[in-house]
Amino acid sequence: MVVGDLPREVDLVVIGGGPGGYAAAFRAADLGLETVLVEARGPLGGECLHVGCIPSKALLGLATLITDAAEARAAGLEFAPPKVVLDRLRAWTAGSITKLAQGLTGLARARGVEVIAGHARFADPRTVQVAAEDAPPAILRFQHAIVATGSRPVALPGLDGAPERIWDSAAALALPSLPSRLLVVGGGYIGLELGTVYAALGSEVTVVELTDGLLPGVDRDLVAPLARRLTGLFKQIHLRTKVTAVRETKGGAVVELAGEGAPARLEVEQVLVAVGRRPNTADLGLDRTGIKPDPRGFIPVDAQRRSADPRIYAIGDVAGEPMLAHKAIAEGLVAAEAIAGRPAAFEPQAIPAVVFTDPEVAWAGLTEEAAKARGVAVRTVKIPWSASGRAVAMGRPDGLTKLTFEADTGRLLGIGLVGPHAGELIAEGTLAVEMGALAEDLAGTIHTHPTLSETLGEAAELFLGRPIHLPPPRPGR
Ligand code: FAD
Ligand code: NAD
């Protein structure tokens, strides 16, 4: 440890111990760099482990259990309605988080990565100062630094009339209560995932979304089956609608809405605001370095994730969209390798994305909408899951597998899926896009029967004009 204000020389300081930061620190240490990892919250894992990916997926798993059990009635299996014991739910989720955080601490120790708990700020382009509550400040003079400080929820202006009644995603994941009526503001990833959790646990959920569809930017044919199912699960979904004011009442809040077809006011117990996240670049001393964040607050970086200040790299949410944990990890590995002098660049053909609702929506590579916008000549084929034996046997024929091929070469450029387990199935498509696979490669790959993965092979067969589980193509088509 550093004593008083004597600077200590290190090869690499990583600021932020989320998926991006710990992956970078671990790879750098494995490549022989003396690495210090600074994390303000203490335990490693970042937003993803503590208030993001992991707790939300733990609760979504339980939500699926509840809806699957209720839907088994149609197949002749009847269960009593679940009794929700919030204390035990909280403890169960916290248990998984603690186990995973301890695992990361052990992995850091095993590699000789020193972890310092505290808030890091740049003092100059070669020095980071770490302020900790119960220790003297540490001063680290580095050869290189990686900024991996992540992001935080965007707060909506004008909703300060009822602070107790407003949750962000972290507050909602803490399960403080099970509101009888919950308003979710934002029909994106978080709004739909956490709306699903609360609806399954018994809350009456209403969603308001500013744009004209859920999950803006995702191909509409992938969103449609999810939107249909959510219409049954949620009380209401109001599109083209925004919240203009919130006022606290005795038992909750009165929310004023402005939008087509939406009521002017709604009485709810709680409001979850999920309208996006913004990078953590404030309070980091960036003005003492050569880094100038872009207008949205992201740190501009090159292919190695090097910033405008050549010794300082940036990865993960703070370095730009998409704000996903696996993108942060991949960037962390590239930055660590580049710093260690290895040839490395962040140039993926496909970054998979998954919305873990029921059904799950997943996509990777070029979407149909993006292909159209960029004028890329593509041919898209779709296999409805009603043609999949496995999907029908699961009682879920509402899914869809969609492959987007370069029209003249038959090279796979993108994949989209909606249906249960889409988040697992996307891996094959991501690999295929990354490897430049042709339709023949996918069609010639034997897929296990009966699995949902067969729909990928079948979609490639359809592109080649010879599907088995669909009617034969008409001549000339
Ligand atoms: P973070 O995980 O945000 O970690 C940054 C860390 O830096 C934090 O621990 C913070 O305490 C620390 N820090 C910040 N400033 C300083 C400082 N000055 N000094 C020291 N430490 C500092 N992504 C997925 O891929 N899949 C999912 O299923 C998924 N689900 C999500 C669910 C929710 C509810 C939310 C909110 C997000 C979800 N995400 C998901 C997004 C994912 O959490 C982020 O993309 C990911 O955490 C980004 O990793 P990161 O390393 O860039 O930053
Ligand atoms: P988001 O960008 O996914 O969705 C925000 C939604 O809010 C959009 O649909 C937007 O149109 C809407 N909106 C914006 N302003 C509004 C307003 N005033 N009134 C009503 N609606 C409004 O953002 P998020 O859901 O907050 O999630 C943040 C990020 O975290 C995601 O973009 C994603 O990168 C990450 N995340 C990923 C996962 C996952 O990988 N499964 C899960 C959760 C979060």
XYZ file of C-alpha atoms and ligand atoms in Angstrom:
574
model
C 0.000 0.000 0.000
C 0.967 3.628 -0.423
C 1.783 5.614 2.672
C 1.054 9.348 3.041
C 1.437 11.186 -0.244
C 4.465 9.301 -1.572
C 3.655 8.292 -5.153
C 4.000 4.650 -6.080
C 5.066 3.632 -9.602
C 2.859 0.991 -11.270
C 2.552 -0.381 -14.790
C -1.230 -0.119 -14.968
C -4.051 1.441 -12.961
C -7.563 0.303 -13.838
C -10.323 2.597 -12.541
C -13.563 0.675 -11.978
C -13.983 -2.985 -11.065
C -16.985 -3.852 -13.268
C -16.908 -6.475 -16.055
C -14.729 -4.232 -18.239
C -12.322 -3.211 -15.475
C -11.777 -6.592 -13.839
C -11.400 -8.360 -17.229
C -8.764 -5.802 -18.278
C -6.915 -6.039 -14.941
C -6.902 -9.849 -14.978
C -5.613 -10.066 -18.587
C -2.976 -7.376 -17.941
C -1.698 -9.226 -14.862
C -1.617 -12.488 -16.820
C 0.535 -10.683 -19.412
C 3.016 -9.662 -16.717
C 1.968 -6.080 -15.908
C 1.968 -4.878 -12.291
C -1.706 -3.952 -12.043
C -3.729 -2.003 -9.477
C -7.532 -2.069 -9.697
C -9.423 0.753 -7.950
C -13.112 0.248 -7.151
C -15.229 2.811 -5.324
C -17.951 0.418 -4.053
C -15.422 -2.017 -2.514
C -16.410 -5.453 -3.851
C -15.666 -6.158 -7.518
C -18.331 -6.810 -10.168
C -19.601 -3.314 -10.985
C -23.157 -2.335 -11.770
C -23.604 -5.576 -13.688
C -23.070 -7.871 -10.716
C -24.424 -5.704 -7.903
C -27.405 -3.823 -9.374
C -27.738 -4.957 -13.000
C -27.317 -8.135 -15.042
C -27.135 -10.697 -12.247
C -29.916 -9.651 -9.833
C -32.241 -8.862 -12.754
C -31.643 -12.266 -14.335
C -32.078 -14.028 -10.973
C -35.499 -12.389 -10.630
C -36.415 -12.945 -14.302
C -35.698 -16.661 -13.834
C -38.237 -16.727 -11.012
C -40.718 -14.713 -13.090
C -40.487 -17.333 -15.859
C -41.048 -20.076 -13.277
C -44.236 -18.340 -12.146
C -45.655 -17.822 -15.657
C -44.603 -21.316 -16.837
C -46.321 -22.864 -13.810
C -49.508 -20.885 -14.513
C -49.442 -21.810 -18.217
C -48.902 -25.513 -17.457
C -52.603 -25.524 -16.553
C -53.430 -25.782 -20.278
C -51.280 -28.924 -20.489
C -53.046 -30.516 -17.513
C -50.739 -29.503 -14.657
C -52.227 -27.272 -11.990
C -50.256 -25.478 -9.282
C -51.551 -23.266 -6.497
C -50.727 -19.542 -6.984
C -47.255 -18.737 -5.592
C -46.746 -17.088 -2.218
C -44.122 -14.356 -2.586
C -41.844 -13.990 0.457
C -39.868 -10.813 -0.259
C -37.282 -11.315 2.513
C -36.300 -14.693 1.127
C -36.260 -13.414 -2.460
C -33.904 -10.614 -1.434
C -31.632 -12.966 0.507
C -31.539 -15.462 -2.366
C -30.493 -12.801 -4.903
C -27.985 -11.279 -2.477
C -26.489 -14.738 -1.901
C -25.687 -15.171 -5.615
C -24.152 -11.679 -5.769
C -21.958 -12.288 -2.719
C -20.734 -15.638 -4.045
C -19.793 -14.137 -7.417
C -18.114 -11.077 -5.849
C -16.054 -13.342 -3.570
C -15.079 -15.360 -6.623
C -13.749 -12.212 -8.307
C -11.774 -11.247 -5.194
C -10.188 -14.702 -5.202
C -9.343 -14.443 -8.918
C -7.722 -11.018 -8.390
C -5.663 -12.367 -5.494
C -4.579 -15.438 -7.460
C -3.176 -13.184 -10.195
C -1.512 -10.672 -7.891
C -3.873 -7.841 -8.925
C -3.958 -5.377 -6.035
C -7.483 -4.103 -5.380
C -7.867 -0.718 -3.666
C -11.292 0.353 -2.382
C -11.778 4.061 -3.016
C -12.665 6.795 -5.478
C -10.010 7.486 -8.125
C -9.350 10.843 -9.794
C -6.627 11.915 -12.187
C -4.236 14.442 -10.618
C -2.386 14.821 -13.939
C -1.952 12.704 -17.120
C 0.409 10.276 -15.290
C -1.040 10.236 -11.785
C -4.183 8.916 -10.128
C -5.141 9.811 -6.587
C -7.379 7.424 -4.666
C -9.519 8.749 -1.816
C -10.656 6.065 0.621
C -12.818 6.501 3.707
C -10.612 4.697 6.191
C -7.118 5.020 4.695
C -4.742 7.792 3.659
C -5.025 8.769 -0.021
C -3.043 6.560 -2.374
C -1.064 8.241 -5.147
C -0.335 6.039 -8.118
C 2.037 7.117 -10.875
C 1.224 4.938 -13.853
C 2.713 3.916 -17.187
C -0.852 3.344 -18.407
C -4.375 3.731 -17.038
C -7.700 2.256 -18.124
C -10.911 4.138 -17.328
C -13.739 1.635 -16.756
C -16.078 3.706 -14.628
C -19.333 2.532 -16.229
C -22.591 4.431 -16.288
C -25.519 5.509 -14.151
C -29.279 5.870 -14.731
C -30.610 9.015 -16.412
C -33.033 10.859 -14.108
C -36.097 12.460 -15.670
C -36.388 16.168 -14.996
C -39.651 17.339 -13.469
C -40.292 14.196 -11.396
C -39.040 15.679 -8.140
C -42.568 16.037 -6.763
C -42.527 12.575 -5.202
C -38.943 11.420 -4.539
C -40.039 8.551 -2.273
C -42.228 7.150 -5.025
C -39.583 7.138 -7.773
C -37.312 4.135 -8.249
C -34.364 3.739 -10.576
C -33.334 0.222 -11.629
C -31.077 -0.305 -8.595
C -33.889 0.669 -6.211
C -36.367 -1.614 -7.986
C -33.913 -4.537 -7.891
C -33.628 -4.154 -4.109
C -37.316 -5.256 -3.928
C -38.208 -2.776 -1.182
C -41.914 -3.614 -1.607
C -44.356 -5.200 -4.021
C -46.428 -2.231 -5.207
C -50.041 -2.992 -6.090
C -49.750 -0.608 -9.084
C -46.388 0.146 -10.717
C -45.830 2.645 -13.518
C -42.759 1.916 -15.642
C -41.427 4.905 -17.592
C -39.447 3.648 -20.618
C -40.169 0.611 -22.783
C -36.504 -0.343 -23.307
C -34.362 -3.121 -21.845
C -34.807 -2.264 -18.173
C -38.451 -1.184 -18.308
C -39.506 -4.432 -19.969
C -37.250 -6.751 -17.933
C -38.147 -5.282 -14.544
C -41.771 -4.708 -15.577
C -41.899 -8.448 -16.311
C -40.477 -9.273 -12.865
C -42.939 -7.100 -10.961
C -45.928 -8.220 -13.066
C -45.065 -11.884 -12.440
C -44.705 -11.214 -8.702
C -48.208 -9.705 -8.679
C -47.993 -5.951 -9.367
C -50.331 -4.343 -11.872
C -47.817 -2.852 -14.325
C -48.406 0.021 -16.778
C -45.647 1.044 -19.222
C -45.302 4.437 -20.898
C -42.897 4.723 -23.822
C -41.954 7.939 -25.601
C -41.508 6.502 -29.108
C -44.026 4.625 -31.247
C -42.870 1.127 -30.271
C -41.237 -0.948 -27.530
C -37.457 -1.516 -27.795
C -36.801 1.256 -30.333
C -34.119 0.320 -32.864
C -34.862 -3.429 -32.770
C -36.459 -4.995 -35.902
C -40.258 -4.751 -35.524
C -40.928 -8.384 -36.475
C -38.771 -9.478 -33.524
C -40.533 -7.133 -31.114
C -44.083 -8.058 -32.214
C -44.347 -11.469 -30.435
C -42.973 -9.909 -27.224
C -45.362 -6.949 -27.467
C -48.305 -9.363 -27.913
C -47.372 -11.349 -24.817
C -46.669 -8.267 -22.715
C -50.104 -6.942 -23.628
C -51.464 -9.892 -21.627
C -48.993 -9.570 -18.755
C -49.112 -5.779 -18.289
C -52.260 -3.777 -17.530
C -51.528 -1.185 -20.220
C -48.759 -0.108 -22.595
C -49.017 3.530 -23.699
C -46.806 4.390 -26.686
C -45.958 7.964 -27.786
C -46.508 8.987 -24.181
C -44.474 10.786 -21.555
C -44.817 11.656 -17.886
C -45.112 15.383 -17.312
C -45.431 15.549 -13.506
C -45.659 13.396 -10.402
C -47.321 14.354 -7.120
C -47.063 12.336 -3.921
C -50.322 11.141 -2.336
C -50.993 9.296 0.909
C -50.653 5.811 -0.548
C -48.564 6.530 -3.631
C -48.393 9.084 -6.416
C -50.547 10.730 -9.038
C -48.771 10.809 -12.369
C -49.689 13.180 -15.178
C -49.292 11.783 -18.675
C -49.222 13.378 -22.120
C -49.717 11.079 -25.075
C -52.040 9.604 -27.669
C -54.775 7.564 -26.022
C -53.170 7.712 -22.574
C -55.204 8.876 -19.583
C -54.332 12.404 -18.418
C -53.548 11.072 -14.937
C -52.849 7.760 -13.305
C -52.814 6.791 -9.635
C -50.012 4.374 -8.813
C -48.098 3.195 -5.766
C -44.640 3.407 -7.298
C -42.898 4.694 -10.445
C -39.849 3.022 -12.027
C -37.890 5.348 -14.313
C -35.835 3.472 -16.934
C -35.114 5.933 -19.739
C -31.468 5.144 -20.427
C -28.042 5.443 -18.824
C -25.264 8.003 -19.028
C -21.471 7.485 -18.754
C -19.591 8.215 -15.516
C -17.067 10.820 -16.631
C -17.749 13.554 -14.090
C -15.684 13.771 -10.887
C -12.815 11.845 -12.464
C -10.358 14.707 -13.028
C -10.484 14.239 -16.813
C -9.892 17.981 -17.214
C -6.357 17.312 -15.898
C -5.715 14.890 -18.771
C -5.892 15.219 -22.557
C -9.351 13.611 -22.618
C -12.410 15.563 -23.674
C -15.656 13.580 -23.383
C -18.048 13.825 -26.351
C -21.348 15.736 -25.997
C -23.059 12.639 -24.510
C -20.258 12.207 -21.956
C -18.541 9.182 -23.569
C -14.749 9.045 -23.830
C -13.737 8.871 -27.523
C -11.345 5.959 -28.205
C -9.541 4.306 -31.131
C -9.536 0.629 -32.121
C -7.183 -0.247 -29.231
C -9.508 1.723 -26.884
C -6.814 4.371 -26.484
C -8.133 7.847 -25.669
C -6.802 11.190 -26.929
C -4.315 10.969 -24.026
C -1.970 8.208 -25.242
C -1.310 6.621 -21.826
C -5.007 6.462 -20.931
C -7.481 3.925 -22.333
C -11.266 3.698 -21.842
C -13.541 0.651 -22.042
C -17.108 -0.437 -21.321
C -20.111 1.818 -20.804
C -17.920 4.908 -20.423
C -16.462 4.351 -23.900
C -19.768 4.249 -25.805
C -22.700 2.160 -26.970
C -23.809 -0.539 -26.755
C -23.732 -0.469 -22.972
C -23.466 -4.222 -22.468
C -21.300 -6.236 -20.089
C -19.869 -8.581 -22.725
C -18.868 -5.594 -24.892
C -17.096 -4.120 -21.832
C -15.232 -7.401 -21.223
C -14.164 -7.704 -24.873
C -12.888 -4.117 -24.893
C -11.067 -4.689 -21.593
C -9.137 -7.605 -23.073
C -8.192 -5.571 -26.164
C -6.980 -2.611 -24.086
C -4.912 -4.840 -21.767
C -3.284 -6.628 -24.702
C -2.562 -3.380 -26.545
C -0.940 -1.942 -23.394
C 1.147 -5.113 -23.015
C 2.420 -4.549 -26.562
C 0.375 -7.258 -28.277
C -1.393 -6.682 -31.588
C -5.044 -6.155 -30.646
C -8.041 -4.230 -31.951
C -11.730 -4.058 -31.072
C -13.329 -4.789 -34.452
C -16.187 -7.261 -33.868
C -18.453 -8.184 -36.764
C -21.257 -8.870 -34.302
C -21.985 -7.786 -30.733
C -24.906 -9.894 -29.511
C -27.703 -8.224 -27.561
C -30.392 -9.981 -25.549
C -33.490 -8.635 -23.828
C -34.236 -11.257 -21.169
C -38.005 -10.922 -21.224
C -40.431 -13.771 -21.980
C -40.080 -14.319 -24.887
C -36.443 -13.288 -25.076
C -35.406 -11.046 -27.981
C -31.860 -11.403 -29.326
C -29.934 -10.055 -32.282
C -26.346 -9.845 -33.539
C -24.600 -8.359 -36.551
C -26.464 -6.335 -39.143
C -30.168 -5.860 -38.418
C -32.622 -5.643 -41.318
C -33.361 -2.008 -40.401
C -29.651 -1.093 -40.370
C -29.076 -2.879 -43.713
C -31.897 -0.838 -45.277
C -30.593 2.406 -43.763
C -27.072 1.715 -45.095
C -28.265 0.533 -48.507
C -26.652 -2.932 -48.133
C -28.188 -5.453 -50.581
C -29.427 -8.230 -48.309
C -31.891 -11.099 -48.398
C -33.674 -11.984 -45.205
C -35.271 -15.345 -44.447
C -37.541 -16.162 -41.512
C -38.553 -19.437 -39.900
C -41.632 -19.164 -37.678
C -41.272 -21.406 -34.647
C -44.599 -23.049 -35.505
C -42.359 -25.076 -37.881
C -40.162 -26.223 -34.947
C -41.150 -29.493 -33.245
C -39.417 -28.412 -30.052
C -41.160 -25.017 -29.903
C -44.578 -26.619 -30.462
C -43.854 -29.297 -27.825
C -42.956 -26.464 -25.401
C -46.254 -24.747 -26.177
C -44.311 -21.744 -27.577
C -44.775 -21.647 -31.375
C -44.839 -17.820 -31.275
C -41.063 -17.424 -31.804
C -39.167 -16.449 -34.926
C -35.677 -17.061 -36.319
C -34.472 -14.577 -38.885
C -31.211 -14.634 -40.833
C -29.918 -11.765 -42.944
C -27.567 -12.733 -45.777
C -25.535 -10.658 -48.200
C -27.753 -11.025 -51.268
C -25.146 -11.977 -53.875
C -22.684 -14.054 -51.795
C -24.953 -15.785 -49.250
C -22.649 -14.664 -46.422
C -24.447 -14.368 -43.097
C -24.456 -10.738 -41.916
C -26.997 -10.772 -39.101
C -29.307 -12.865 -36.976
C -32.440 -12.036 -35.016
C -34.416 -14.267 -32.701
C -37.475 -14.006 -30.527
C -38.661 -16.828 -28.310
C -37.722 -18.663 -25.110
C -33.949 -19.279 -24.874
C -33.225 -16.833 -27.736
C -30.431 -15.504 -25.497
C -28.637 -18.876 -25.672
C -29.415 -19.542 -29.357
C -27.873 -16.243 -30.449
C -24.370 -17.632 -29.738
C -24.357 -19.869 -32.829
C -25.438 -17.004 -35.074
C -22.855 -14.656 -33.533
C -20.067 -17.168 -34.201
C -21.330 -17.699 -37.750
C -21.366 -13.950 -38.486
C -17.953 -13.485 -36.873
C -16.465 -16.303 -38.991
C -18.068 -15.070 -42.228
C -20.122 -18.267 -42.570
C -22.104 -18.891 -45.753
C -25.662 -20.214 -45.913
C -24.160 -23.590 -46.973
C -22.084 -23.699 -43.751
C -25.153 -23.299 -41.548
C -27.298 -25.608 -43.661
C -24.540 -28.233 -43.676
C -24.106 -28.113 -39.892
C -26.071 -30.910 -38.234
C -28.322 -29.465 -35.526
C -29.636 -31.662 -32.719
C -33.263 -32.762 -32.976
C -35.522 -31.711 -31.389
C -34.016 -28.339 -30.453
C -34.783 -24.721 -31.217
C -31.325 -24.503 -32.833
C -32.683 -26.453 -35.801
C -34.464 -23.263 -36.875
C -31.058 -21.740 -37.750
C -30.167 -24.598 -40.087
C -33.684 -24.526 -41.524
C -33.465 -20.762 -42.160
C -30.236 -21.324 -44.113
C -31.968 -24.107 -46.095
C -34.783 -21.663 -46.827
C -32.247 -19.135 -48.152
C -30.918 -21.903 -50.422
C -34.484 -22.630 -51.580
C -34.840 -26.097 -50.026
C -36.540 -25.978 -46.611
C -37.807 -29.277 -45.140
C -40.344 -28.156 -42.544
C -42.010 -25.506 -44.712
C -43.920 -25.981 -47.977
C -41.594 -26.235 -51.002
C -40.760 -22.880 -52.535
C -42.842 -22.016 -55.587
C -40.913 -22.123 -58.896
C -39.334 -18.800 -59.744
C -39.207 -17.641 -56.107
P -19.814 -0.933 -14.517
O -20.293 -2.315 -14.400
O -20.779 0.176 -14.405
O -18.680 -0.770 -13.420
C -18.044 0.450 -13.204
C -17.479 0.428 -11.814
O -16.624 1.564 -11.669
C -18.527 0.547 -10.716
O -18.438 -0.560 -9.840
C -18.218 1.863 -10.014
O -18.384 1.780 -8.611
C -16.746 2.049 -10.359
N -16.340 3.462 -10.394
C -16.942 4.491 -11.041
N -16.236 5.636 -10.890
C -15.160 5.313 -10.137
C -14.047 6.052 -9.654
N -13.887 7.355 -9.948
N -13.129 5.409 -8.883
C -13.274 4.086 -8.593
N -14.289 3.328 -9.044
C -15.218 3.934 -9.810
N -25.635 -5.893 -19.691
C -25.589 -7.114 -20.265
O -24.699 -7.365 -21.077
N -26.506 -8.081 -19.949
C -27.501 -7.859 -19.067
O -28.306 -8.755 -18.798
C -27.582 -6.587 -18.454
N -28.557 -6.315 -17.557
C -28.581 -5.094 -16.951
C -29.591 -4.840 -16.032
C -29.656 -3.609 -15.404
C -30.759 -3.345 -14.404
C -28.671 -2.623 -15.678
C -28.702 -1.309 -14.980
C -27.664 -2.866 -16.596
C -27.615 -4.101 -17.255
N -26.639 -4.385 -18.193
C -26.603 -5.612 -18.796
C -25.606 -3.401 -18.556
C -24.295 -3.721 -17.807
O -24.546 -3.675 -16.427
C -23.226 -2.739 -18.190
O -23.082 -2.683 -19.593
C -21.891 -3.160 -17.585
O -21.989 -3.208 -16.181
C -20.789 -2.196 -17.987
O -19.600 -2.596 -17.402
P -18.449 -1.535 -17.056
O -17.296 -2.366 -16.598
O -18.271 -0.614 -18.182
O -19.027 -0.654 -15.874
P -32.971 1.917 -23.063
O -32.260 2.881 -23.904
O -32.878 0.471 -23.386
O -34.521 2.266 -23.036
C -34.995 3.515 -22.628
C -36.385 3.684 -23.183
O -36.976 4.823 -22.583
C -36.402 3.904 -24.692
O -37.357 3.054 -25.269
C -36.768 5.378 -24.830
O -37.479 5.663 -26.012
C -37.629 5.577 -23.599
N -37.716 6.955 -23.117
C -36.759 7.902 -23.101
N -37.219 9.031 -22.524
C -38.502 8.790 -22.164
C -39.512 9.548 -21.521
N -39.277 10.792 -21.140
N -40.718 8.986 -21.309
C -40.959 7.697 -21.712
N -40.034 6.930 -22.318
C -38.823 7.459 -22.534
O -32.475 2.217 -21.575
P -32.692 1.404 -20.216
O -33.817 0.467 -20.339
O -32.679 2.424 -19.150
O -31.347 0.584 -20.116
C -30.093 1.265 -20.174
C -29.059 0.414 -20.833
O -28.637 -0.636 -19.962
C -29.556 -0.313 -22.083
O -29.495 0.495 -23.228
C -28.605 -1.461 -22.174
O -27.439 -1.035 -22.809
C -28.308 -1.782 -20.720
N -29.127 -2.938 -20.286
C -28.947 -4.132 -20.905
C -29.711 -5.209 -20.528
C -29.493 -6.523 -21.227
O -28.455 -6.659 -21.860
N -30.406 -7.460 -21.142
C -30.663 -5.100 -19.532
C -30.828 -3.867 -18.923
C -30.043 -2.774 -19.303
